[in-house]
PDB file of C-alpha atoms in Angstrom:
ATOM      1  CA  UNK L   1     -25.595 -34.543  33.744  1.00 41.00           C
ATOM      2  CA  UNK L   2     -24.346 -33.691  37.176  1.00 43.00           C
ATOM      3  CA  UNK L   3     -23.474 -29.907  37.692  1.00 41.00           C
ATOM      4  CA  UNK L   4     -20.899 -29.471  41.224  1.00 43.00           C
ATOM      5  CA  UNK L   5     -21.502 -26.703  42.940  1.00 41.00           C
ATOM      6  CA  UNK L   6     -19.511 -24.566  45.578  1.00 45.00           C
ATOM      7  CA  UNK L   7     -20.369 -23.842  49.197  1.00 47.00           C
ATOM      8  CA  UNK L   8     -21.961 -21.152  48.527  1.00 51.00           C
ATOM      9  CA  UNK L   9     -24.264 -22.644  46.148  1.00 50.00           C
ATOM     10  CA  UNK L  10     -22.765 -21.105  42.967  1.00 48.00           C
ATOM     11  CA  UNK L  11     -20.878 -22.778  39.951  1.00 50.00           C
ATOM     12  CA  UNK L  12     -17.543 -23.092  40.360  1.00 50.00           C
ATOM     13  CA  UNK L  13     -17.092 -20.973  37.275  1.00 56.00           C
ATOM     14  CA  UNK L  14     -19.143 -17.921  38.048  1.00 58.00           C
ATOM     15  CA  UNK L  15     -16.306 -15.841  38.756  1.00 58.00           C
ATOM     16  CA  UNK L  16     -14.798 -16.267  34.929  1.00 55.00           C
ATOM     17  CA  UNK L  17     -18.383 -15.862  33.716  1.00 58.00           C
ATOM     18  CA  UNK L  18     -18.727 -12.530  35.705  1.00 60.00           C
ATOM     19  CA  UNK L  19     -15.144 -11.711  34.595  1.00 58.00           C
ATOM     20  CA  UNK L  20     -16.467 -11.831  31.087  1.00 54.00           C
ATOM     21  CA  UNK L  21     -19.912 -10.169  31.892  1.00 59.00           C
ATOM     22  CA  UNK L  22     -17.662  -6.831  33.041  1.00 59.00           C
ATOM     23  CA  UNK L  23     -15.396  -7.376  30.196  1.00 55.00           C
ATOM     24  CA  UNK L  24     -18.953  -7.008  27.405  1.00 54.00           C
ATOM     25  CA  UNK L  25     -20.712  -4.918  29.951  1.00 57.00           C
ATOM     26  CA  UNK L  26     -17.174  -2.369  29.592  1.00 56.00           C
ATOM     27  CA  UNK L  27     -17.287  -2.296  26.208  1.00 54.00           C
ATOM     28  CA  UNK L  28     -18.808   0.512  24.411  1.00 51.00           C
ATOM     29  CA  UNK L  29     -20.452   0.981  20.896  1.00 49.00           C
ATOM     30  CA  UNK L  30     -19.013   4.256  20.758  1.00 51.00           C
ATOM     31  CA  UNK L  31     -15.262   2.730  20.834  1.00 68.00           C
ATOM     32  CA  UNK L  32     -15.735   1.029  17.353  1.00 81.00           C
ATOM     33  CA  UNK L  33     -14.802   2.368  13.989  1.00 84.00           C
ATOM     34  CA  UNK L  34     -15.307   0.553  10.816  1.00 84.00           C
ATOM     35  CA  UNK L  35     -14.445   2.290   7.366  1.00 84.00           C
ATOM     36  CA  UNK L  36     -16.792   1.798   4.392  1.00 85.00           C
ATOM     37  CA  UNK L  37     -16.528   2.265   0.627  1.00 88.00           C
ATOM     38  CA  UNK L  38     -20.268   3.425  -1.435  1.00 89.00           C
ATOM     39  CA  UNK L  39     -19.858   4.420  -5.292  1.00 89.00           C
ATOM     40  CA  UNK L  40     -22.527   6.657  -6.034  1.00 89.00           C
ATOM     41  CA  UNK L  41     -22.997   8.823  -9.499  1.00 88.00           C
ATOM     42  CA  UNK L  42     -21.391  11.782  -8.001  1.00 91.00           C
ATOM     43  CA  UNK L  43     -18.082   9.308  -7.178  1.00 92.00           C
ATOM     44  CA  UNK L  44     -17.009   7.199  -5.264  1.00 91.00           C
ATOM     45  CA  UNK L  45     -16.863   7.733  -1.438  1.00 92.00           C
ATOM     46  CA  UNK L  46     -14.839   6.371   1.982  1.00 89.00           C
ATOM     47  CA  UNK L  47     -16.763   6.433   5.183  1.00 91.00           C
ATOM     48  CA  UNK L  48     -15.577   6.171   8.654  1.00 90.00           C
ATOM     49  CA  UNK L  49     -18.873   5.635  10.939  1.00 91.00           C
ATOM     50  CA  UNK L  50     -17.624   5.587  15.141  1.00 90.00           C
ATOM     51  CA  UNK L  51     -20.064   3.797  16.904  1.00 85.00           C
ATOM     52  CA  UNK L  52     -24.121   5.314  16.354  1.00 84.00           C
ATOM     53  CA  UNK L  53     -22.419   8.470  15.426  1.00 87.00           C
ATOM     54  CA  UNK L  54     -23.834  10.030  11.628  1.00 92.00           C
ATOM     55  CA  UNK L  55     -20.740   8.837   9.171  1.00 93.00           C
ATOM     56  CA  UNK L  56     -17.863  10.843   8.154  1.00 94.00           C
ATOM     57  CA  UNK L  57     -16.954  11.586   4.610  1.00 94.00           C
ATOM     58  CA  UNK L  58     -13.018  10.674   5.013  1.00 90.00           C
ATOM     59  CA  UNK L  59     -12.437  10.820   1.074  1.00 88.00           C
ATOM     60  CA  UNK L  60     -13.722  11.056  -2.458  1.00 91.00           C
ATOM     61  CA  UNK L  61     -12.526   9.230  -5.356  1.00 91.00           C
ATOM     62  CA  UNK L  62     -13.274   9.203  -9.173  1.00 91.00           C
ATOM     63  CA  UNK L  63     -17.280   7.654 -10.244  1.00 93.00           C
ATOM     64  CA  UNK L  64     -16.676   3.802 -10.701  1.00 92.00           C
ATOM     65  CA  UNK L  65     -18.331   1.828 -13.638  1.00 91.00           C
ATOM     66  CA  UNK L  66     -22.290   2.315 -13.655  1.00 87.00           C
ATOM     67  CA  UNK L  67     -23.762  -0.537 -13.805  1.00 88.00           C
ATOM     68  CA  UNK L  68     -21.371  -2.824 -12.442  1.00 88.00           C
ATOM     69  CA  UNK L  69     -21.989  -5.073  -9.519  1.00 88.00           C
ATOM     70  CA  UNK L  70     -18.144  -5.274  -9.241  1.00 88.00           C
ATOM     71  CA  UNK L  71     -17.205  -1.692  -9.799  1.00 90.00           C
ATOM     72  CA  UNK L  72     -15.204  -1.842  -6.542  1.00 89.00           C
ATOM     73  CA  UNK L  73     -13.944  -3.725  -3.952  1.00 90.00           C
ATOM     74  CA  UNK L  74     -11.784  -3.304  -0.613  1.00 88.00           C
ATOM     75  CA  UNK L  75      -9.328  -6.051   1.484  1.00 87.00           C
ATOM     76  CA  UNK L  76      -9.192  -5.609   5.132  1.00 82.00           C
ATOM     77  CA  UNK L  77      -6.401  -7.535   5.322  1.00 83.00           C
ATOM     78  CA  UNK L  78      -3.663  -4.773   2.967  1.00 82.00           C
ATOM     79  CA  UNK L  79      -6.315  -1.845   3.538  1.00 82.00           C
ATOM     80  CA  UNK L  80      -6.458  -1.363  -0.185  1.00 87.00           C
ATOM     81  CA  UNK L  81      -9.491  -0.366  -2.283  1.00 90.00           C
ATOM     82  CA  UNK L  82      -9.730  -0.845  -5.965  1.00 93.00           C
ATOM     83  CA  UNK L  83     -12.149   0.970  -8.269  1.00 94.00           C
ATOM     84  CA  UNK L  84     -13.204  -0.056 -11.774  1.00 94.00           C
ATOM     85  CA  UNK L  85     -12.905   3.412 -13.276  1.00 93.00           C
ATOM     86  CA  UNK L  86     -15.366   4.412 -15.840  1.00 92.00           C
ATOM     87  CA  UNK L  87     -12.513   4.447 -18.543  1.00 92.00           C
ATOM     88  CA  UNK L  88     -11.941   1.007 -18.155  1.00 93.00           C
ATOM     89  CA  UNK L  89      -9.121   1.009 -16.199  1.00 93.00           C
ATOM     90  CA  UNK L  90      -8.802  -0.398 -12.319  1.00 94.00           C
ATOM     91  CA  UNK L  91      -7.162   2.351  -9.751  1.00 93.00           C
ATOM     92  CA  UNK L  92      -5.939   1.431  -6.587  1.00 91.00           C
ATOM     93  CA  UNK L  93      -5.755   3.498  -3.302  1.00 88.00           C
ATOM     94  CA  UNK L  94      -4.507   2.317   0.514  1.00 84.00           C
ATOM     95  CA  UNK L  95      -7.255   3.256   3.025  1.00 76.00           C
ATOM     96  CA  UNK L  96      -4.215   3.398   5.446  1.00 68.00           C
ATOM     97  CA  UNK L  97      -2.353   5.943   3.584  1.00 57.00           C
ATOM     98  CA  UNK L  98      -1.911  10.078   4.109  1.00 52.00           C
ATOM     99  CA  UNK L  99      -4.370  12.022   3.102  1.00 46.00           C
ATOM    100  CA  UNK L 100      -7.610   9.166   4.155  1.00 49.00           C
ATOM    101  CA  UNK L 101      -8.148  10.612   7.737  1.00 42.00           C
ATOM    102  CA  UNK L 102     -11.095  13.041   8.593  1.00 39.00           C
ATOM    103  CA  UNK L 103     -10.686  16.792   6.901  1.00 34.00           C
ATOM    104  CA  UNK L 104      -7.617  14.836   4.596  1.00 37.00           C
ATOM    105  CA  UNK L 105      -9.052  16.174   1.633  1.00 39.00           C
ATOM    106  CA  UNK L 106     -12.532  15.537   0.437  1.00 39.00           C
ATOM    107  CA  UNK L 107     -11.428  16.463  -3.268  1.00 40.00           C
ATOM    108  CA  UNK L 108     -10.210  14.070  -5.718  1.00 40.00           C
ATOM    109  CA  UNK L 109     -12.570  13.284  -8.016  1.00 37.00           C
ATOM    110  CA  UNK L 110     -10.630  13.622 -11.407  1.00 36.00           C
ATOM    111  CA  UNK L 111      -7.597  10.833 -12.376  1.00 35.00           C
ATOM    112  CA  UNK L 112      -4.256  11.355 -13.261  1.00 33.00           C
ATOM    113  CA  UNK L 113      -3.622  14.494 -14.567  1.00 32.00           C
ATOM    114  CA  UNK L 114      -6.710  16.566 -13.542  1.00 33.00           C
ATOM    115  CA  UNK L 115      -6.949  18.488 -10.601  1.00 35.00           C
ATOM    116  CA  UNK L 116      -7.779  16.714  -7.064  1.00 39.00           C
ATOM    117  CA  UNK L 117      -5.734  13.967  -6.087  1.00 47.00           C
ATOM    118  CA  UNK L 118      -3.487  11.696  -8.350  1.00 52.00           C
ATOM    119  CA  UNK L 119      -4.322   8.350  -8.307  1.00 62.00           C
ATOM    120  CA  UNK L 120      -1.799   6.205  -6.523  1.00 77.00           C
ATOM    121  CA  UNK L 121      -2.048   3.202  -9.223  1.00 87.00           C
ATOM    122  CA  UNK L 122      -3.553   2.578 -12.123  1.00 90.00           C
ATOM    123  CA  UNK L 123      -3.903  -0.421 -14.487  1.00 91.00           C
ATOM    124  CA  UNK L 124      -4.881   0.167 -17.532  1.00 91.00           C
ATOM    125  CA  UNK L 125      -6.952  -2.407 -20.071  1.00 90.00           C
ATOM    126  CA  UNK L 126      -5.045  -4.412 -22.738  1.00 87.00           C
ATOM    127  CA  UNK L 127      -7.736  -5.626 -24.644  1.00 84.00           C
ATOM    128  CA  UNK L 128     -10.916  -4.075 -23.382  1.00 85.00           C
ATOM    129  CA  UNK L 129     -12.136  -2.204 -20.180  1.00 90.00           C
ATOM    130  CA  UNK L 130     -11.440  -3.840 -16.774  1.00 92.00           C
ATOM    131  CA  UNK L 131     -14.993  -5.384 -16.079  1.00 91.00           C
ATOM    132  CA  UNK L 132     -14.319  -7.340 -12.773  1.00 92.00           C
ATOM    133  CA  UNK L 133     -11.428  -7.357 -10.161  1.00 92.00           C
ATOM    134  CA  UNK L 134     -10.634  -9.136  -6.323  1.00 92.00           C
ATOM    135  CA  UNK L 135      -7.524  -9.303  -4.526  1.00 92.00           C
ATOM    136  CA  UNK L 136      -5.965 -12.411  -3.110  1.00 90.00           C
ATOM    137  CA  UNK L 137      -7.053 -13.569   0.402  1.00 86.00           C
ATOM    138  CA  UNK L 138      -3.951 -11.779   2.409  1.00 83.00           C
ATOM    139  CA  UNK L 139      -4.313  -8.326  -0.619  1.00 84.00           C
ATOM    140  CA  UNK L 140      -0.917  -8.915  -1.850  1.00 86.00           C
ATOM    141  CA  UNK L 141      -1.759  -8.701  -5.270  1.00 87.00           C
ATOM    142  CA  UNK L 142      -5.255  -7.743  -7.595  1.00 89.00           C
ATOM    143  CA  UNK L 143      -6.339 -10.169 -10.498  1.00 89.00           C
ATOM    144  CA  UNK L 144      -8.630  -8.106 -12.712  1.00 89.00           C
ATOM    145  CA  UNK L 145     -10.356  -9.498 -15.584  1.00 88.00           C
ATOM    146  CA  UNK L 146     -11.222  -7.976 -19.298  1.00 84.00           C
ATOM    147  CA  UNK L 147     -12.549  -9.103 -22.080  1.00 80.00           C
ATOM    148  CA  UNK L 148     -10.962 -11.708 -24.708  1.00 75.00           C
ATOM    149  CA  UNK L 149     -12.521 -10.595 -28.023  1.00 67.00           C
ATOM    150  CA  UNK L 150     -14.369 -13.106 -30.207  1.00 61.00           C
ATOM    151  CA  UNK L 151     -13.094 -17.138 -30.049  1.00 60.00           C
ATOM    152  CA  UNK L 152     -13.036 -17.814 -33.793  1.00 56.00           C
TER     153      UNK L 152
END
């Protein structure tokens, strides 16, 4: 391989490679934000953690299933989280929605009908509690799956 070189002895590239340097150089951990869902015994609980700061409880909803490996997931994409509820049923809240930024309310911990927050949707088991649930790649819709009884 031959590499060309400019008069002054430097690749004729260095100035987009310095141009990129200042570009990662400028960029600070502080600036990012990422949101994070944790179910825990006491509920279930949205994060927001800005760069190496200590995270910030931005909301708490009702204790997902115990024991479940799947008791909740989130889509980036529709900024949706689902929660497999311990009565069986799947509840469904938009991250992006009023009442999920900092000091919006840290309550919520009962479902429809007891105090806290109301949950936005619900969907309630036909045939057994909701043991599993993802959404579609882009989040426009949740498949949940229940149980089908006995195959005679």
């Amino acid at each position: 391989l031959k590499h060309s070189f400019g008069s002054a002895g430097t690749p004729p590239c260095s100035a987009q490679t310095a141009a990129l340097q200042r570009a990662v150089n400028s960029h600070r951990c502080s600036e990012v934000a990422m949101d994070f869902v944790v179910a825990a015994n006491n509920g279930t609980h949205v994060y927001r953690a800005v760069g190496l700061e200590k995270p910030t409880l931005l909301r708490s909803l009702p204790p997902a299933q115990g024991g479940n490996p799947h008791c909740l997931v989130a889509n980036a994409t529709s900024g949706a989280v689902a929660v497999l509820l311990q009565s069986g049923s799947a509840a469904l809240w938009g991250l992006g929605s009023e009442g999920f930024s900092a000091g919006g309310g840290g309550g919520g911990g009962e479902a429809a009908g007891g105090g806290g927050s109301q949950l936005p949707c619900e969907i309630t088991p036909q045939s057994g509690p909701i043991t599993r649930c993802y959404f579609s790649p882009r989040g426009s819709f949740l498949v949940t799956w229940e149980p089908l009884g006995k195959i005679l």
